[in-house]
XYZ file of C-alpha atoms in Angstrom:
152
model
C 5.191 59.135 72.767
C 1.971 58.551 70.306
C 2.346 55.575 68.141
C 0.858 57.361 65.204
C 3.890 59.799 65.176
C 6.571 58.796 62.543
C 9.906 59.179 63.910
C 12.902 59.397 61.699
C 13.906 55.731 62.680
C 10.375 54.576 61.593
C 10.502 56.748 58.581
C 13.892 55.156 57.559
C 12.614 51.800 58.301
C 9.549 52.360 55.859
C 11.699 53.860 53.122
C 14.108 50.747 53.275
C 11.239 48.441 53.265
C 9.623 50.051 50.226
C 13.031 50.258 48.380
C 13.450 46.559 48.935
C 9.949 45.656 47.771
C 10.628 47.770 44.557
C 13.953 46.045 43.869
C 12.134 42.494 44.483
C 9.553 43.537 42.355
C 11.758 44.496 39.426
C 14.051 41.410 40.007
C 10.926 39.161 39.769
C 9.485 40.938 36.809
C 12.889 40.463 34.827
C 13.179 36.762 35.821
C 9.880 36.266 34.159
C 10.784 38.071 31.023
C 11.254 35.921 27.905
C 14.560 36.511 26.128
C 14.418 37.745 22.569
C 18.107 37.356 21.622
C 20.633 34.569 22.196
C 24.384 34.831 21.209
C 25.956 31.299 21.095
C 29.715 31.420 21.205
C 31.082 27.899 20.197
C 34.890 27.154 20.609
C 34.606 23.544 21.299
C 36.135 21.037 18.804
C 33.921 18.367 19.943
C 31.376 17.289 17.510
C 28.728 16.351 20.226
C 29.345 19.828 21.760
C 28.933 21.593 18.564
C 25.918 19.505 17.536
C 24.282 20.187 20.853
C 24.917 23.929 20.611
C 23.251 23.658 17.194
C 20.148 21.884 18.634
C 19.778 24.208 21.361
C 20.224 27.310 18.797
C 17.263 25.692 16.726
C 15.220 25.070 19.574
C 15.674 28.582 20.641
C 14.691 30.019 17.315
C 11.769 27.735 17.081
C 10.516 29.298 20.395
C 10.900 32.919 18.771
C 14.428 33.818 20.090
C 16.469 35.514 17.467
C 19.709 33.552 17.441
C 23.226 34.865 16.543
C 26.428 32.523 16.261
C 30.090 33.176 16.879
C 32.283 30.271 15.892
C 35.910 30.462 17.148
C 38.974 28.252 17.201
C 38.480 24.648 16.128
C 34.664 25.365 15.926
C 35.294 27.791 13.278
C 35.780 24.856 10.770
C 32.114 24.387 10.823
C 31.821 27.386 8.766
C 33.908 26.084 5.899
C 32.280 24.801 3.117
C 34.543 21.940 2.798
C 33.950 20.667 6.088
C 31.996 17.351 6.430
C 31.524 15.995 9.805
C 30.127 12.477 10.611
C 26.199 12.435 11.456
C 25.418 12.317 14.932
C 22.668 10.125 16.628
C 19.818 10.061 17.142
C 18.743 12.184 14.218
C 21.735 11.484 12.055
C 22.407 14.978 11.199
C 25.823 16.883 11.379
C 26.519 19.923 12.986
C 27.022 21.698 9.635
C 23.302 20.585 8.728
C 22.097 21.825 12.021
C 24.111 25.209 11.457
C 22.415 25.468 8.020
C 19.049 24.921 9.455
C 19.582 27.904 11.873
C 20.742 30.163 9.240
C 17.659 29.282 7.036
C 15.836 30.400 9.901
C 17.286 33.913 9.967
C 20.376 33.327 12.428
C 23.545 35.188 11.755
C 26.531 33.365 11.817
C 30.185 34.734 11.868
C 33.665 33.371 12.519
C 35.909 35.140 15.132
C 37.995 37.892 13.893
C 41.239 35.953 14.559
C 40.036 32.621 12.977
C 40.649 33.397 9.299
C 44.210 35.125 9.864
C 45.277 32.162 12.042
C 44.258 29.362 9.521
C 45.346 28.476 6.207
C 41.813 29.726 4.748
C 40.473 32.933 3.380
C 37.058 34.408 3.334
C 36.085 32.429 0.132
C 36.176 29.054 1.886
C 33.444 30.115 4.151
C 29.989 28.732 3.690
C 27.666 31.118 1.964
C 26.153 33.367 4.462
C 28.810 33.167 7.037
C 30.679 36.489 7.944
C 33.700 37.378 9.848
C 32.890 39.041 13.159
C 34.135 42.414 14.212
C 35.129 42.811 17.623
C 32.991 45.961 18.384
C 29.908 44.437 16.842
C 30.338 41.247 19.018
C 31.272 43.361 22.218
C 28.268 45.332 21.751
C 26.196 42.372 21.241
C 27.722 40.411 24.323
C 26.939 43.347 26.650
C 23.291 44.141 25.400
C 21.097 43.653 28.161
C 18.534 41.925 26.184
C 21.029 39.478 24.895
C 21.561 36.265 26.597
C 25.078 34.647 25.841
C 25.742 30.969 25.892
C 29.227 29.376 25.444
C 30.182 26.039 24.483
C-alpha cells in the first residue's frame, strides 16, 4: 500500500485531530476573553463577607466590568436606608458605603423578589436606586454566557 493513499482510518484520524485542535483553539480564545458583565449574588449576613463582595465589585467595575448586585436574605438589609453597619478595617468603610460607590459607578442593585414579602419592610424602606428583582430578569442574567456569576 502506498503511504500517500488516504485510507478511511487515516481520514478519520486526521478529521478527529482537526476537530480537537479547533475545540482547543476556541477554549483557549474563550479563556483569554475579558469578562464584560458580573452578577454578584450576596446572601451572607457576615459584614466582612458583605464588605469583601462590595470591594471586589468595585474593583471589577474599576476594570471596566458592568456589575449587577442581587441582595438576598440577611444581605438584603444592606438595601435598607435605615441600615448602618460598623466600619470595616483597613479603610474604615461600611458595606453600605461600598454599595453606594458601586451604584454611583453605574451598578444596578436589587433585592430578591422574596426579600420584602418576607420582611417587615416595603419598597419605601429601600435606598434610592435599589430595585426589586424579578425572577425572569435575574434568571436571564444568570444564564447569559457573557455574564460571570459570583456568589457570596
